Coordinates of C-alpha atoms in Angstrom, one line a residue:
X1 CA -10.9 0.4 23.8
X2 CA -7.3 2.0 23.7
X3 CA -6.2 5.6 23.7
X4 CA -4.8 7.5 20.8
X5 CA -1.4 6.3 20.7
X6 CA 0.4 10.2 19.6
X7 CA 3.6 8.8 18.7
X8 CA 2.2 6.1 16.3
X9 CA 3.3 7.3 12.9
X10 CA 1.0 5.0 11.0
X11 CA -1.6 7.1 12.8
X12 CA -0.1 10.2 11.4
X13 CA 0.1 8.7 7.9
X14 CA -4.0 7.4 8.2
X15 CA -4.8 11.4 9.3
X16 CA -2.9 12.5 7.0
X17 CA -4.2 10.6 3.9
X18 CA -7.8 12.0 5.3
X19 CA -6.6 15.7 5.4
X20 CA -4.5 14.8 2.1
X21 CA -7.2 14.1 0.1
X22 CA -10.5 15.7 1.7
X23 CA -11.8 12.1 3.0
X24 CA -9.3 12.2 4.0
X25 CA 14.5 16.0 -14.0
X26 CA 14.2 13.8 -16.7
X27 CA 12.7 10.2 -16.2
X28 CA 15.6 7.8 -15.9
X29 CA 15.0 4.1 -17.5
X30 CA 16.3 0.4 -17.1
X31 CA 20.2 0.3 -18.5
X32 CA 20.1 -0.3 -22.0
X33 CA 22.4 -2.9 -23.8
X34 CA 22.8 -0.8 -26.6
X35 CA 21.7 2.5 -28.7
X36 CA 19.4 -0.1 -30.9
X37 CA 18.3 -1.9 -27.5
X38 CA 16.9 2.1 -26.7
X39 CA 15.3 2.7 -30.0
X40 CA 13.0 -0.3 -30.4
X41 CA 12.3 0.2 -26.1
X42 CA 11.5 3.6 -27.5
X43 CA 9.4 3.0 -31.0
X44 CA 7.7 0.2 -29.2
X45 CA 6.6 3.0 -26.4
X46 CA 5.5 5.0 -29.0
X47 CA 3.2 2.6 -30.7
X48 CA 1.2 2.4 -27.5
X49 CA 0.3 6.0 -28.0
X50 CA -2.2 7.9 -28.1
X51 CA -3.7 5.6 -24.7
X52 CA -6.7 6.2 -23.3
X53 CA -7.9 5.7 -19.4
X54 CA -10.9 5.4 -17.6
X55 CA -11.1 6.5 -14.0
X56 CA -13.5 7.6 -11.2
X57 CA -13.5 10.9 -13.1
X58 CA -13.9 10.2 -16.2
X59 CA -11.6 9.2 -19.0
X60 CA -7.8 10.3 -19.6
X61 CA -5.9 10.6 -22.9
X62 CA -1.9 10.2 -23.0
X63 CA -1.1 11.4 -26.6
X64 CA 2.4 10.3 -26.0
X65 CA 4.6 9.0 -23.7
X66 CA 5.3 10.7 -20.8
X67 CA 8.8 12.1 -19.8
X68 CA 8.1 14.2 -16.8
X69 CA 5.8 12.3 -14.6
X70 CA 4.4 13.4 -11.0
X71 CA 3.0 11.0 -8.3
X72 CA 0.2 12.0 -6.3
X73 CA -0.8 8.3 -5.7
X74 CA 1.0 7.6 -1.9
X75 CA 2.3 4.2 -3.7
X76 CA 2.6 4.8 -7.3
X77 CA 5.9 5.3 -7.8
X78 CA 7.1 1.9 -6.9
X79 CA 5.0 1.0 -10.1
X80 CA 6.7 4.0 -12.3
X81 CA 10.7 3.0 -11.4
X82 CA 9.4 -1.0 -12.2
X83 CA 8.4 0.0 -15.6
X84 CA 12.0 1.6 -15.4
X85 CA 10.9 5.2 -15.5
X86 CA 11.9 7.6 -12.5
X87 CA 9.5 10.4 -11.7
X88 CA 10.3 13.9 -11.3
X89 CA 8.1 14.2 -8.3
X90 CA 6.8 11.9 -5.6
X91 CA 4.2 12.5 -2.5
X92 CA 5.9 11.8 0.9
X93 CA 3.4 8.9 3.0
X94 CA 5.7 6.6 5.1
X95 CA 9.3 6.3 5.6
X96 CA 10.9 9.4 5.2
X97 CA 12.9 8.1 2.2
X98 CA 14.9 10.3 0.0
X99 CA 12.8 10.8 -2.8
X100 CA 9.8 9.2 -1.0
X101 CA 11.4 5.9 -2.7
X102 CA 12.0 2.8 -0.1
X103 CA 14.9 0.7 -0.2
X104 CA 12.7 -2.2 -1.6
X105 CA 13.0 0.4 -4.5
X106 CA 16.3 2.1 -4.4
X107 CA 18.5 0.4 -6.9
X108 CA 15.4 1.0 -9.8
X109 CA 16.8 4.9 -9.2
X110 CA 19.9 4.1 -11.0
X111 CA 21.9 7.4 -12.0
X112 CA 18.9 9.1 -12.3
X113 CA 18.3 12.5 -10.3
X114 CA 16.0 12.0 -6.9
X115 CA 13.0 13.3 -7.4
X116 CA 11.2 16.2 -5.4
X117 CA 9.3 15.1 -3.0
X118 CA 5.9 16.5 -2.2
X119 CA 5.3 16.7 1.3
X120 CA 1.6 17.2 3.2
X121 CA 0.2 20.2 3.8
X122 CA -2.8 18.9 5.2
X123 CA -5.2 20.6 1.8
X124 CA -4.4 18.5 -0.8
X125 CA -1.8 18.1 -3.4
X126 CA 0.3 21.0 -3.8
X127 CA -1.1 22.3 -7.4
X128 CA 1.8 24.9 -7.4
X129 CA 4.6 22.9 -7.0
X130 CA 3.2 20.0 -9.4
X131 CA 2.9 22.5 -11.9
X132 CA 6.5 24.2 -11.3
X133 CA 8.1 20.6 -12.0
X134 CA 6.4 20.9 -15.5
X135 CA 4.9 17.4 -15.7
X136 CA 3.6 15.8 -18.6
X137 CA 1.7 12.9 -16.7
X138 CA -0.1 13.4 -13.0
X139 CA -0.7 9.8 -11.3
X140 CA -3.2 9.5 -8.8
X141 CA -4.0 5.9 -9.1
X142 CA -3.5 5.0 -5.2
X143 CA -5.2 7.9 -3.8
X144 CA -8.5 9.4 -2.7
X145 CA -8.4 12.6 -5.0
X146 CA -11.4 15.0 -4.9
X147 CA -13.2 16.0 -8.3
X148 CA -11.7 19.3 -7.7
X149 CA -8.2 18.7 -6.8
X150 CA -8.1 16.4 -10.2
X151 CA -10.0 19.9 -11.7
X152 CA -7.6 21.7 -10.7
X153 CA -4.6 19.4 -11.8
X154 CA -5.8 18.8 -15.0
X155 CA -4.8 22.1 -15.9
X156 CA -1.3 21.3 -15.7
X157 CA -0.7 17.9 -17.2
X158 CA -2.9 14.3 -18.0
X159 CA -4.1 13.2 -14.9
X160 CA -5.2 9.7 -14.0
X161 CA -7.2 9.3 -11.1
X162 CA -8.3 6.3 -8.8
X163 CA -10.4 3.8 -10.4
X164 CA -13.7 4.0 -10.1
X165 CA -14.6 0.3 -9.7
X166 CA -12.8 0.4 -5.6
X167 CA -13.1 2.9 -2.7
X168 CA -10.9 5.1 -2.5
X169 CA -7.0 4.2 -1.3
X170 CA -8.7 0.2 -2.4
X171 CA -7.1 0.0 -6.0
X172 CA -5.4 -3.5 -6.0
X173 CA -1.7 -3.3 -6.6
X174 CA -1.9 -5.6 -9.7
X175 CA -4.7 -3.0 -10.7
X176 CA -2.2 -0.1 -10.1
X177 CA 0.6 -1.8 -11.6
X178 CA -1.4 -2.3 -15.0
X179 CA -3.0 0.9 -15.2
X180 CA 0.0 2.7 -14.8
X181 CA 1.7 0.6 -17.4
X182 CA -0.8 1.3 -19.6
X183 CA -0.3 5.1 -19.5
X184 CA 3.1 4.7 -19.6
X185 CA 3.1 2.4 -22.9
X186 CA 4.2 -0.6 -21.0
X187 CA 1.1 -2.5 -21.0
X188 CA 3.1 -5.9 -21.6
X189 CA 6.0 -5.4 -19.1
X190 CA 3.3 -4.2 -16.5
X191 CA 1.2 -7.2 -16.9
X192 CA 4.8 -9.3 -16.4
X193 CA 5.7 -8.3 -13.6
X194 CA 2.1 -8.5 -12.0
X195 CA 2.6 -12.4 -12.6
X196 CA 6.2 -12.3 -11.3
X197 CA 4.9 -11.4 -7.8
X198 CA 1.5 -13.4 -8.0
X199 CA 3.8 -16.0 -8.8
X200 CA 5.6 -15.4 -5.3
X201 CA 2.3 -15.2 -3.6
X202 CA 1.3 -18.6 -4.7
X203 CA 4.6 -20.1 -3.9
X204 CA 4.5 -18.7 -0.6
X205 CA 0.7 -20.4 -0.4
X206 CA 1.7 -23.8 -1.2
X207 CA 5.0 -23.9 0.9
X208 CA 2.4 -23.0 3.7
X209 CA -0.5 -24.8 3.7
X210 CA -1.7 -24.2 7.0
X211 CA -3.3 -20.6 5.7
X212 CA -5.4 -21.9 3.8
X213 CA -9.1 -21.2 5.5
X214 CA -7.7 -19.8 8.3
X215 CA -9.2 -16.0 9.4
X216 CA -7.0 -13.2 9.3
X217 CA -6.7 -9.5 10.3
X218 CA -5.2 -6.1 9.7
X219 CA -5.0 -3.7 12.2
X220 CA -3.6 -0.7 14.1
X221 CA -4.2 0.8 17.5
X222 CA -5.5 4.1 16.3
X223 CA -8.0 5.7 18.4
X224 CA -9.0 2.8 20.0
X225 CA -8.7 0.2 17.6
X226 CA -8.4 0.9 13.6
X227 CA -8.8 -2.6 11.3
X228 CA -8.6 -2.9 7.5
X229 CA -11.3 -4.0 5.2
X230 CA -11.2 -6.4 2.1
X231 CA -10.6 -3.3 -0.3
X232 CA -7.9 -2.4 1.5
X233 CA -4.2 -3.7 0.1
X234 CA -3.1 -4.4 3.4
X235 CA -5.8 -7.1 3.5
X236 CA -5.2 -8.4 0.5
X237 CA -1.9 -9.3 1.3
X238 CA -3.7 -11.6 3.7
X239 CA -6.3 -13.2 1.3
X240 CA -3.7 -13.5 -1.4
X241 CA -1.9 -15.9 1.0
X242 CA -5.3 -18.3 1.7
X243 CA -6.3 -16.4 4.7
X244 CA -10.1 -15.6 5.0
X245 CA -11.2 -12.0 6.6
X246 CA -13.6 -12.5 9.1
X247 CA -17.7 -11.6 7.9
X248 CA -18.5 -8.9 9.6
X249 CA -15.7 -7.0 8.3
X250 CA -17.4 -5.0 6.0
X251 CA -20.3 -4.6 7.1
X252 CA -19.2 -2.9 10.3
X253 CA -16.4 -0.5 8.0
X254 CA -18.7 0.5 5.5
X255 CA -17.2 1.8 2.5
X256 CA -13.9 2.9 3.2
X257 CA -10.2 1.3 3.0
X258 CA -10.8 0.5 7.3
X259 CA -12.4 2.4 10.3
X260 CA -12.6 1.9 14.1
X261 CA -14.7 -0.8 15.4
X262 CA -16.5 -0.2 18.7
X263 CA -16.2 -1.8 22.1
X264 CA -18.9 -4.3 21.0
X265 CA -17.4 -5.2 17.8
X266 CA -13.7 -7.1 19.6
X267 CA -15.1 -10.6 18.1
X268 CA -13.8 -9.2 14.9
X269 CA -10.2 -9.3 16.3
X270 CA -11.0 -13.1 17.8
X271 CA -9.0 -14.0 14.0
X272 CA -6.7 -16.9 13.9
X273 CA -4.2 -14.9 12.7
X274 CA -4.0 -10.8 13.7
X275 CA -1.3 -8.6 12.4
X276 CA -0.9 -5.6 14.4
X277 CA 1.1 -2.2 12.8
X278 CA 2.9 -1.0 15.9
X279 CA 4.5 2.2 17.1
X280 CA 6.2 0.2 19.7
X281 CA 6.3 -4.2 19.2
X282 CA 6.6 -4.6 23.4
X283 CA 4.7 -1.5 24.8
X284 CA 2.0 -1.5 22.3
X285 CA 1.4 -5.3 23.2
X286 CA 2.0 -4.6 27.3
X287 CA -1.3 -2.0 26.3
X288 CA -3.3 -3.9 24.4
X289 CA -3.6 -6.8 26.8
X290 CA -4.5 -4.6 29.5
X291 CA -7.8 -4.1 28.0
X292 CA -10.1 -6.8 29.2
X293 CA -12.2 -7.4 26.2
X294 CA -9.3 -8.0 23.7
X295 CA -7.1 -9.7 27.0
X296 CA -10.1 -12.9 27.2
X297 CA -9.6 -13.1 23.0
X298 CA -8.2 -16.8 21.8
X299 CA -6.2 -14.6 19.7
X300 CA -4.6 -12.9 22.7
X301 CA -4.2 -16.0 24.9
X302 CA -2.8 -18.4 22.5
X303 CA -0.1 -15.5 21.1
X304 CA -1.4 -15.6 16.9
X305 CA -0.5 -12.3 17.0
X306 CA 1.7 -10.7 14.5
X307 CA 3.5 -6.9 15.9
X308 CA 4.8 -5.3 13.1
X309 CA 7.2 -1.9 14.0
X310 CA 5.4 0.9 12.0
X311 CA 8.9 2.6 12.3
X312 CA 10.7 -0.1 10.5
X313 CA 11.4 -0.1 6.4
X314 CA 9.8 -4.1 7.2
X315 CA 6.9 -2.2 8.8
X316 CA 6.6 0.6 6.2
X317 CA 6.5 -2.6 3.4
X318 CA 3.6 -4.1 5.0
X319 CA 1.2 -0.8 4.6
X320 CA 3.3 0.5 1.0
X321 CA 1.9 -3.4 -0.8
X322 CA 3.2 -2.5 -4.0
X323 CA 4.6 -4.2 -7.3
X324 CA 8.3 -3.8 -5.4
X325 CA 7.7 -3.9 -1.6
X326 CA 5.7 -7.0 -1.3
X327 CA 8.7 -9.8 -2.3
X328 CA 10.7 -7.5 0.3
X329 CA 7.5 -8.0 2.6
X330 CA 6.6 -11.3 2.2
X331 CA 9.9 -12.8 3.5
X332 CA 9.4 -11.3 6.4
X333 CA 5.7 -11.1 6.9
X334 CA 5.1 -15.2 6.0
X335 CA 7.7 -17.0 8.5
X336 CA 5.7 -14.7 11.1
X337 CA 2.2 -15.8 9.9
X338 CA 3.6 -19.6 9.9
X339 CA 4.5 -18.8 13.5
X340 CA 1.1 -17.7 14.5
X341 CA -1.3 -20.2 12.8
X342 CA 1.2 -23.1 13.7
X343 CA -1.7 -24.5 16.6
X344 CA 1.4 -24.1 19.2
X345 CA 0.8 -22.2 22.1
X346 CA 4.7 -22.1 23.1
X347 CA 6.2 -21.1 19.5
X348 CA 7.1 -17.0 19.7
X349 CA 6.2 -15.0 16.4
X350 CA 9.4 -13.4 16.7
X351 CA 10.3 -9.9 14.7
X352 CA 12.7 -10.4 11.7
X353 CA 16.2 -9.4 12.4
X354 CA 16.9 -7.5 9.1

């Protein structure tokens, strides 16, 4: 349909995550109130040791809790600094951040030294530089490690890979929050801040009933057109919020976190809602209505369309879904959808100013 937009980061970040992972200083903690306050946090973390966890390799035992932790998972270590933990090493996807940590995320870093950030080499995680940070955990819990790059990291520290039960990159954010509050011995706290932001999610459902039943959609123009599947967390932001994906979906992506639909395949766009993850809000729109196909979609003419700036921290919220980016996200992201399913052909989906 469309040609490779070069400039789209998002599309540099999906390539990347391919090439990534063959598809494709000490921890800082919450402010204590008091030296007693840090010993029971502490004995209590200790009682949840030794942990065991299962994964899409196998099984994973924590004999104690971890002080030097490494994320290879793109998005795990929003997870890490909610559970009040800072990592000593992060993996570079979106944003650029300092520390790879977003600003949905910043004040969890406290006094806390930044931690190194991994970048891409395009052949995996860097086993040399995980293992000069001298970790005692390895997360890869949002990721699609190979059996041999969790091989070879294994030597170096506990490693906990995706789950086995989604495909790769599909782990559910309450899935990734749990797990990794599980192998950080804060099963409890994990499980409370899952509800916390279901608890927004529903809130954000019944202030907007017009979602519910409505089809919705995920997608980015990457070589042609790239969509999102139901495994995917970018779609489950939409599901979570009473949207339906359309049928096909699935089907036509096979078993992956999204893929590029052909020509023939544009009735999966025809959604009543479609969120689009932009390098550019106004020339990425001027291009995709040039294209006759999507141009004739209801979706198109009757402006449900949701453009998202890839570029933005708003944009990199929407594709990081996470325990901490989606309350950040969802202030921004629902006023939009409200816009676009409102049954108005004259009210603009306008981009938030902040």
């Amino acid at each position: 349909m469309l040609g490779s937009p070069r400039g789209s980061r998002l599309a540099a970040a999906l390539t990347s995550v391919l090439l990534l992972f063959g598809t494709a200083t000490a921890c800082g903690s919450d402010d204590d109130s008091s030296d007693t306050a840090g010993s029971t946090a502490s004995a209590s973390a200790d009682s949840a040791f030794p942990v065991t966890l299962t994964h899409k390799y196998g099984s994973t035992t924590i004999e104690s809790e971890p002080k030097r932790i490494v994320t290879v998972g793109l998005t795990d270590q929003d997870a890490v600094l909610a559970l009040g933990k800072v990592p000593v090493g992060t993996t570079e996807w979106l944003g650029g951040y300092k520390g790879a940590i977003g600003p949905w995320a910043a004040d969890k870093l406290g006094s806390a030294a930044v931690p190194t950030v991994l970048k891409d080499t395009g052949t995996g995680p860097s086993a040399e530089k995980i293992a000069a940070l001298k970790p005692d955990l390895i997360l890869a819990v949002y990721s699609g490690l190979t059996k041999a790059q969790y091989d070879t990291l294994s030597k170096f520290a506990p490693v906990v890979a995706q789950p086995k039960e989604y495909n790769d990159f599909g782990v559910p954010w309450q899935d990734q929050t749990e797990i990794i509050g599980k192998a950080l011995g804060q099963e409890a706290k994990a499980k409370e801040l899952v509800t916390g932001v279901e608890t927004d999610f529903k809130t954000a459902a019944s202030e907007h009933p017009e979602f519910a039943g409505k089809t919705g959609l995920m997608a980015t123009p990457y070589e042609g057109i790239f969509v999102f599947g139901s495994q995917d967390p970018r779609s489950r932001v939409l599901t979570n919020l009473g949207f339906k994906l359309p049928t096909d979906l699935d089907k036509v992506i096979g078993d992956e976190f999204g893929a590029n639909i052909s020509k023939e395949r544009t009735d999966l766009l025809n959604t009543d809602a479609i969120v689009w993850i932009v390098a550019d809000t106004t020339k990425d729109k001027a291009t995709l209505r040039k294209d006759a196909l999507y141009a004739d979609l209801k979706v198109a003419k009757e402006d449900r369309e949701v453009f998202v700036k890839e570029s933005s921290d708003y944009g990199n919220s929407v594709s990081f879904v996470s325990v901490l980016s989606l309350p950040y996200m969802l202030e921004r992201l629902v006023p939009q959808l409200s816009a676009a399913v409102d049954g108005k052909t004259d009210t603009k989906v306008t981009e938030p100013t902040s």
